[in-house]
Every structure is written in structure tokens, then in C-alpha cells.
Amino acid sequence: MNKWFYFSLIILTTCMMGIAFPIGKIGMDYAPPFLLMGIRYLLAGGVLALIVSKKQQPRGRKQWLQAAVIGLFQSAGVMGCGYYSMNWITSSESAIITFVNPLIVIVLGTLFMGKAYRGYQWLGVAVGFMGVVFTLGFQLQFQQGTLLAFAAALSFSTATLLIKKWGSAFDTMVLAAYQMVAGGVTLSLLSLFTEQPIFDINTNSIFILLVLVIVCSILQFSLWFYLLKNGDAAKTSSFLFLVPFFGVLSSWWLLGEQVQWYVVAGGALICIGIFLVNWERKSTAPMLVKTGVGARETI
């Protein structure tokens, strides 16, 4: 792939990921968050499922269940918690906190999947979480919105590990489609029991919904998986640190949110931390390191 074409697609894709936060907050003027996200993912997943209907579909009950579980964390958990958090915190803060997920992946991978990571990756975790402290204005009293944004990040991290474990058995676009459908169903049911599922239909709300469905879901997922398939996956994933930047910038532009200096400083530290976590250095060291009686994988 041409270098400039690759970087252009990276910028476009991460921009679409970031802008989804302020666009979603605007959409919450017309529908509660669970309902808005439920409609978004049912429409986006349904359209994408039709597009990939001739590709290899999930085989057997086990694969359908795996796709549903991934959707529970990836779509319902991430965006359900992330968007609901914007009832209490700004879309900028929600974007920054939600996208600390690569840092949490390191911790969860070590605790539950027996993985071992290099020293500079753990340095990235430390720098990133210091960035979270900055972002919160050094306030150790976590409010409801902050906790929900962290829940979104934790759900994102869990989905990442599950996709790494199960995803190779799926066509990536097929998995993207059905996990969105599963997430949409979950969020719609959650809306039915926890909020007034009323969508205010007008020109503005339909436009916002179309942007979320077409731009921030179908186009975003399609470009992201294209980049993962045609470029280096580790290198591509390292550019996720741009998402909070675009989230903050678009929140300032679209919502007029005032961005405090400590939010900018925290976002910069989180970006540095995520870069270190995803940085691949050439090394002649063996990929497997013996630890105790078992082998622990080094990423």
C-alpha cells in the first residue's frame, strides 16, 4: 500500500472514531443513549450483514455465541457505557478515558491470559494512567460518569482480547456485522427496561443517526478492517492514540467544550503511553519466555 494513501486512511478512520463522541452527545438531545446506540448498531450491523451475506458465515452454535459475546462487550459495553457517561462528563473526557483500553489490555493479558510484556510496554501503562490522573484534574474522587467511561474502556479491552482469541476463525467483516447486531439488540433491550425509549424524529435527528450509522459505523469498520488486513496490524493499532485527540478537537469544534490544560496534558500522556504499549522494536530475543513451569508469550 502506498505510504501516503495508508496514512490518509489512518487519519480518516481515527477521525471518524473520535468524532463519534460529540456526534453521539448531540444525538442524545433526541434519544436516550441506550436507544440511540441500539438503533445505530441494529441499522449498521443489519446493512453490513447484507453486504457480507455471501461470505463465510459463522458455523455452529459456538461461533454464533462467540460473535454475540464479542458484541456484548465491543458494541454494547463500549458505546453503552461511553455514551451514558456523557450525562455527567464531557465528550472529550469520555473519549480520552474510553481509549485507555490498550493500557488495560496489558494488565488483563498478564492476569488472565499468561502473557508477558516488555519493560517499555509497562512504562507505557504507567505513563498512560498518569495521563488519566491529569485528565481528571488530579481529582481522586471518581464521579459516576468517570466510572462509566472506565467501564467502557474495560469492556473495550475485554473485547480486544476475545477477538484476539476467537477472531481468526471468522471473516473479519462478518464478525464486525454480527457483533454490531448483537450489541444493538442488547442496547435496545436495556433501553426498554431502563429509560424512556422515545426517539424524536426530525431532520436533525435523522441526520445525526445517518452519520452515526454510515460514517461512524459502516465506513469506519470497513476502513479499519481494510487497514488491518492490508497493513501491519501492530503498526496500525498503534495509531489508536489519535482517537482521543480527534475526540477532543471535534468536541471543541462541534459542542464548544472548553478544554482545560490538564485535559490536554493528560490526553498527551495517554497518547504517549498507548504508543509505547503498541511500539514494535526489532529484536533478536526469543518470542517465548519460560516462566516457572509454563511458557509465557511475549508480545
Short mmCIF file of C-alpha atoms in Angstrom, two decimals:
data_model
loop_
_atom_site.label_atom_id
_atom_site.label_comp_id
_atom_site.label_asym_id
_atom_site.label_seq_id
_atom_site.Cartn_x
_atom_site.Cartn_y
_atom_site.Cartn_z
CA MET A 1 0.00 0.00 0.00
CA ASN A 2 1.25 3.48 -0.87
CA LYS A 3 2.62 5.20 2.26
CA TRP A 4 0.65 8.42 1.81
CA PHE A 5 -2.55 6.55 1.00
CA TYR A 6 -2.06 4.43 4.12
CA PHE A 7 -1.57 7.44 6.39
CA SER A 8 -4.51 9.25 4.79
CA LEU A 9 -6.79 6.31 5.59
CA ILE A 10 -5.39 6.13 9.14
CA ILE A 11 -6.17 9.81 9.74
CA LEU A 12 -9.65 9.46 8.23
CA THR A 13 -10.52 6.33 10.22
CA THR A 14 -9.31 7.58 13.62
CA CYS A 15 -11.04 10.90 12.95
CA MET A 16 -14.33 9.05 12.42
CA MET A 17 -13.77 7.16 15.68
CA GLY A 18 -13.12 10.37 17.59
CA ILE A 19 -15.94 12.43 16.10
CA ALA A 20 -18.47 9.73 17.09
CA PHE A 21 -18.35 11.02 20.68
CA PRO A 22 -19.56 14.62 20.14
CA ILE A 23 -21.94 13.47 17.37
CA GLY A 24 -23.40 10.96 19.82
CA LYS A 25 -23.75 13.60 22.52
CA ILE A 26 -25.67 15.79 20.08
CA GLY A 27 -27.86 12.78 19.26
CA MET A 28 -28.71 12.39 22.95
CA ASP A 29 -30.82 15.55 22.59
CA TYR A 30 -33.22 13.45 20.52
CA ALA A 31 -33.00 9.99 22.10
CA PRO A 32 -31.64 8.45 25.32
CA PRO A 33 -28.16 6.91 24.95
CA PHE A 34 -29.04 3.20 25.03
CA LEU A 35 -31.82 3.64 22.47
CA LEU A 36 -29.63 5.81 20.22
CA MET A 37 -26.80 3.28 20.23
CA GLY A 38 -29.22 0.36 19.87
CA ILE A 39 -30.74 1.84 16.71
CA ARG A 40 -27.27 2.75 15.41
CA TYR A 41 -25.88 -0.75 15.71
CA LEU A 42 -29.01 -2.58 14.55
CA LEU A 43 -29.08 -0.50 11.36
CA ALA A 44 -25.31 -0.56 10.78
CA GLY A 45 -24.96 -4.25 11.61
CA GLY A 46 -28.00 -5.17 9.53
CA VAL A 47 -26.74 -3.31 6.44
CA LEU A 48 -23.24 -4.75 6.83
CA ALA A 49 -24.69 -8.26 7.30
CA LEU A 50 -26.49 -7.92 3.96
CA ILE A 51 -23.27 -6.73 2.29
CA VAL A 52 -21.30 -9.74 3.57
CA SER A 53 -24.11 -12.29 3.21
CA LYS A 54 -22.18 -14.24 0.55
CA LYS A 55 -19.06 -14.52 2.70
CA GLN A 56 -18.37 -17.44 5.06
CA GLN A 57 -20.96 -17.19 7.85
CA PRO A 58 -20.41 -18.29 11.49
CA ARG A 59 -20.51 -22.08 11.78
CA GLY A 60 -22.47 -23.78 14.51
CA ARG A 61 -23.89 -22.55 17.80
CA LYS A 62 -20.45 -21.97 19.30
CA GLN A 63 -19.35 -19.38 16.73
CA TRP A 64 -22.69 -17.56 16.84
CA LEU A 65 -22.38 -17.40 20.62
CA GLN A 66 -18.80 -16.10 20.35
CA ALA A 67 -19.92 -13.34 17.96
CA ALA A 68 -22.72 -12.41 20.38
CA VAL A 69 -20.36 -12.27 23.37
CA ILE A 70 -17.93 -10.06 21.45
CA GLY A 71 -20.86 -7.79 20.54
CA LEU A 72 -21.89 -7.64 24.18
CA PHE A 73 -18.51 -6.15 25.09
CA GLN A 74 -17.43 -4.39 21.86
CA SER A 75 -20.63 -2.60 20.87
CA ALA A 76 -23.00 -2.73 23.85
CA GLY A 77 -20.41 -2.37 26.60
CA VAL A 78 -18.11 0.19 25.00
CA MET A 79 -20.62 2.54 23.47
CA GLY A 80 -23.38 1.90 26.01
CA CYS A 81 -21.15 2.89 28.93
CA GLY A 82 -19.21 5.50 26.94
CA TYR A 83 -22.26 7.39 25.75
CA TYR A 84 -24.12 7.04 29.05
CA SER A 85 -21.10 8.57 30.80
CA MET A 86 -21.65 11.79 28.82
CA ASN A 87 -24.65 12.53 31.03
CA TRP A 88 -22.06 13.57 33.67
CA ILE A 89 -18.75 14.27 31.91
CA THR A 90 -17.79 15.96 28.64
CA SER A 91 -17.48 14.04 25.40
CA SER A 92 -13.76 14.95 25.43
CA GLU A 93 -13.21 13.26 28.80
CA SER A 94 -15.30 10.26 27.76
CA ALA A 95 -13.23 9.79 24.57
CA ILE A 96 -9.92 10.08 26.43
CA ILE A 97 -10.85 7.65 29.20
CA THR A 98 -12.56 5.12 26.92
CA PHE A 99 -9.47 4.87 24.72
CA VAL A 100 -7.09 3.93 27.52
CA ASN A 101 -8.14 0.38 26.59
CA PRO A 102 -4.74 -0.61 25.09
CA LEU A 103 -3.24 0.05 28.51
CA ILE A 104 -5.82 -2.13 30.26
CA VAL A 105 -5.20 -4.91 27.72
CA ILE A 106 -1.66 -5.20 29.07
CA VAL A 107 -2.93 -5.70 32.63
CA LEU A 108 -5.72 -8.14 31.69
CA GLY A 109 -3.45 -10.08 29.34
CA THR A 110 -0.94 -10.56 32.15
CA LEU A 111 -3.51 -11.53 34.79
CA PHE A 112 -5.79 -13.81 32.77
CA MET A 113 -4.01 -14.93 29.59
CA GLY A 114 -0.49 -15.64 30.83
CA LYS A 115 1.15 -13.06 28.59
CA ALA A 116 4.45 -11.33 29.35
CA TYR A 117 5.19 -7.82 28.11
CA ARG A 118 8.38 -5.85 27.65
CA GLY A 119 9.57 -3.16 30.04
CA TYR A 120 8.78 -0.24 27.73
CA GLN A 121 5.20 -1.52 27.40
CA TRP A 122 4.77 -1.44 31.19
CA LEU A 123 6.29 2.04 31.11
CA GLY A 124 3.56 2.92 28.64
CA VAL A 125 0.93 1.65 31.09
CA ALA A 126 2.40 3.80 33.88
CA VAL A 127 2.61 6.91 31.69
CA GLY A 128 -0.90 6.33 30.36
CA PHE A 129 -2.50 6.00 33.76
CA MET A 130 -0.64 9.10 34.91
CA GLY A 131 -2.35 10.75 31.97
CA VAL A 132 -5.70 9.62 33.34
CA VAL A 133 -4.88 11.34 36.64
CA PHE A 134 -4.07 14.53 34.72
CA THR A 135 -7.25 14.25 32.68
CA LEU A 136 -9.34 14.07 35.83
CA GLY A 137 -7.69 17.23 37.13
CA PHE A 138 -5.88 15.30 39.90
CA GLN A 139 -9.27 14.51 41.46
CA LEU A 140 -9.18 11.10 43.04
CA GLN A 141 -12.92 11.16 43.74
CA PHE A 142 -14.35 9.33 40.76
CA GLN A 143 -17.80 10.50 39.76
CA GLN A 144 -20.43 8.37 38.08
CA GLY A 145 -19.54 9.46 34.56
CA THR A 146 -15.86 8.73 35.09
CA LEU A 147 -16.58 5.23 36.35
CA LEU A 148 -18.83 4.54 33.35
CA ALA A 149 -16.10 5.71 30.95
CA PHE A 150 -13.65 3.37 32.69
CA ALA A 151 -16.22 0.58 32.36
CA ALA A 152 -16.31 1.32 28.62
CA ALA A 153 -12.50 1.06 28.48
CA LEU A 154 -12.57 -2.21 30.42
CA SER A 155 -15.23 -3.60 28.08
CA PHE A 156 -13.17 -2.48 25.07
CA SER A 157 -10.11 -4.28 26.48
CA THR A 158 -12.09 -7.46 27.12
CA ALA A 159 -13.45 -7.41 23.57
CA THR A 160 -9.92 -6.90 22.20
CA LEU A 161 -8.65 -10.00 23.99
CA LEU A 162 -11.68 -12.05 22.92
CA ILE A 163 -11.24 -11.01 19.28
CA LYS A 164 -7.55 -11.95 19.53
CA LYS A 165 -8.54 -15.36 20.92
CA TRP A 166 -11.55 -16.17 18.69
CA GLY A 167 -11.34 -13.80 15.73
CA SER A 168 -9.10 -15.89 13.47
CA ALA A 169 -11.95 -18.34 12.91
CA PHE A 170 -14.18 -15.61 11.44
CA ASP A 171 -14.20 -13.48 8.34
CA THR A 172 -13.45 -10.09 9.90
CA MET A 173 -16.27 -8.19 8.17
CA VAL A 174 -18.78 -10.91 9.03
CA LEU A 175 -17.72 -10.74 12.67
CA ALA A 176 -17.98 -6.93 12.60
CA ALA A 177 -21.53 -7.15 11.25
CA TYR A 178 -22.91 -9.71 13.67
CA GLN A 179 -21.21 -8.28 16.76
CA MET A 180 -22.89 -4.94 15.94
CA VAL A 181 -26.27 -6.65 15.59
CA ALA A 182 -25.77 -8.42 18.93
CA GLY A 183 -24.75 -5.15 20.57
CA GLY A 184 -27.74 -3.37 19.05
CA VAL A 185 -30.17 -5.97 20.38
CA THR A 186 -28.61 -5.79 23.86
CA LEU A 187 -28.73 -1.99 23.97
CA SER A 188 -32.31 -1.89 22.69
CA LEU A 189 -33.44 -4.30 25.42
CA LEU A 190 -31.52 -2.30 28.00
CA SER A 191 -33.24 0.86 26.79
CA LEU A 192 -36.64 -0.79 27.09
CA PHE A 193 -36.13 -1.54 30.79
CA THR A 194 -34.03 1.42 31.98
CA GLU A 195 -35.11 4.52 30.05
CA GLN A 196 -37.98 6.01 28.09
CA PRO A 197 -37.28 4.64 24.58
CA ILE A 198 -38.53 7.69 22.68
CA PHE A 199 -36.80 8.90 19.51
CA ASP A 200 -37.62 12.48 18.49
CA ILE A 201 -37.86 12.19 14.71
CA ASN A 202 -36.92 15.36 12.83
CA THR A 203 -34.42 16.46 10.19
CA ASN A 204 -31.58 16.94 12.69
CA SER A 205 -32.07 13.62 14.50
CA ILE A 206 -32.24 11.66 11.23
CA PHE A 207 -29.06 13.36 10.01
CA ILE A 208 -27.24 12.56 13.26
CA LEU A 209 -28.39 8.93 13.10
CA LEU A 210 -27.27 8.58 9.48
CA VAL A 211 -23.83 9.98 10.34
CA LEU A 212 -23.51 7.51 13.23
CA VAL A 213 -24.68 4.56 11.11
CA ILE A 214 -22.94 5.25 7.79
CA VAL A 215 -19.83 7.24 8.71
CA CYS A 216 -19.06 6.22 12.30
CA SER A 217 -20.05 2.55 11.98
CA ILE A 218 -20.17 1.01 8.47
CA LEU A 219 -17.48 3.16 6.82
CA GLN A 220 -15.31 3.27 9.94
CA PHE A 221 -15.38 -0.51 10.47
CA SER A 222 -14.80 -1.20 6.76
CA LEU A 223 -11.76 1.09 6.55
CA TRP A 224 -10.34 -0.15 9.85
CA PHE A 225 -10.51 -3.80 8.84
CA TYR A 226 -9.11 -2.91 5.40
CA LEU A 227 -6.13 -1.27 7.10
CA LEU A 228 -5.62 -4.23 9.44
CA LYS A 229 -5.76 -6.66 6.53
CA ASN A 230 -3.52 -4.74 4.09
CA GLY A 231 -1.04 -3.19 6.54
CA ASP A 232 0.89 -4.23 9.61
CA ALA A 233 -1.72 -4.87 12.32
CA ALA A 234 0.50 -3.81 15.24
CA LYS A 235 1.61 -0.64 13.49
CA THR A 236 -1.96 0.20 12.51
CA SER A 237 -3.29 -0.35 16.03
CA SER A 238 -0.65 1.98 17.45
CA PHE A 239 -2.41 4.88 15.73
CA LEU A 240 -5.44 4.48 18.00
CA PHE A 241 -3.79 7.11 20.21
CA LEU A 242 -5.08 9.64 17.65
CA VAL A 243 -8.72 8.89 18.53
CA PRO A 244 -8.79 10.87 21.83
CA PHE A 245 -7.06 13.76 20.03
CA PHE A 246 -9.79 13.87 17.39
CA GLY A 247 -12.42 13.37 20.09
CA VAL A 248 -11.21 16.43 22.00
CA LEU A 249 -10.77 18.53 18.85
CA SER A 250 -14.21 17.69 17.43
CA SER A 251 -15.87 18.23 20.83
CA TRP A 252 -14.38 21.73 20.93
CA TRP A 253 -15.47 22.39 17.35
CA LEU A 254 -18.99 20.89 17.43
CA LEU A 255 -20.00 21.42 21.07
CA GLY A 256 -17.87 24.38 22.10
CA GLU A 257 -16.48 22.39 25.04
CA GLN A 258 -13.80 24.25 26.92
CA VAL A 259 -10.74 22.03 27.16
CA GLN A 260 -8.73 22.62 30.34
CA TRP A 261 -4.92 22.48 30.24
CA TYR A 262 -4.82 19.36 32.41
CA VAL A 263 -7.15 17.52 29.99
CA VAL A 264 -4.76 18.33 27.13
CA ALA A 265 -1.74 17.28 29.23
CA GLY A 266 -3.48 14.08 30.29
CA GLY A 267 -4.51 13.26 26.75
CA ALA A 268 -0.90 13.76 25.58
CA LEU A 269 0.43 11.41 28.28
CA ILE A 270 -2.19 8.79 27.40
CA CYS A 271 -1.18 9.06 23.73
CA ILE A 272 2.48 8.53 24.66
CA GLY A 273 1.53 5.56 26.86
CA ILE A 274 -0.53 3.91 24.12
CA PHE A 275 2.28 4.46 21.61
CA LEU A 276 4.76 2.72 23.94
CA VAL A 277 2.34 -0.16 24.51
CA ASN A 278 1.94 -0.73 20.75
CA TRP A 279 5.51 0.08 19.71
CA GLU A 280 7.20 -2.82 17.96
CA ARG A 281 11.01 -2.78 18.18
CA LYS A 282 13.16 -5.15 16.18
CA SER A 283 14.72 -7.69 18.49
CA THR A 284 16.54 -10.97 18.24
CA ALA A 285 15.17 -12.07 21.59
CA PRO A 286 13.09 -15.25 21.56
CA MET A 287 9.33 -14.78 21.37
CA LEU A 288 8.60 -17.18 24.21
CA VAL A 289 10.00 -16.69 27.69
CA LYS A 290 9.94 -19.54 30.16
CA THR A 291 8.42 -18.57 33.48
CA GLY A 292 8.14 -21.21 36.19
CA VAL A 293 6.60 -24.38 34.82
CA GLY A 294 4.88 -22.74 31.85
CA ALA A 295 5.72 -20.66 28.85
CA ARG A 296 4.50 -17.08 28.79
CA GLU A 297 4.02 -15.36 25.47
CA THR A 298 5.92 -12.14 24.88
CA ILE A 299 4.13 -9.61 22.69
#
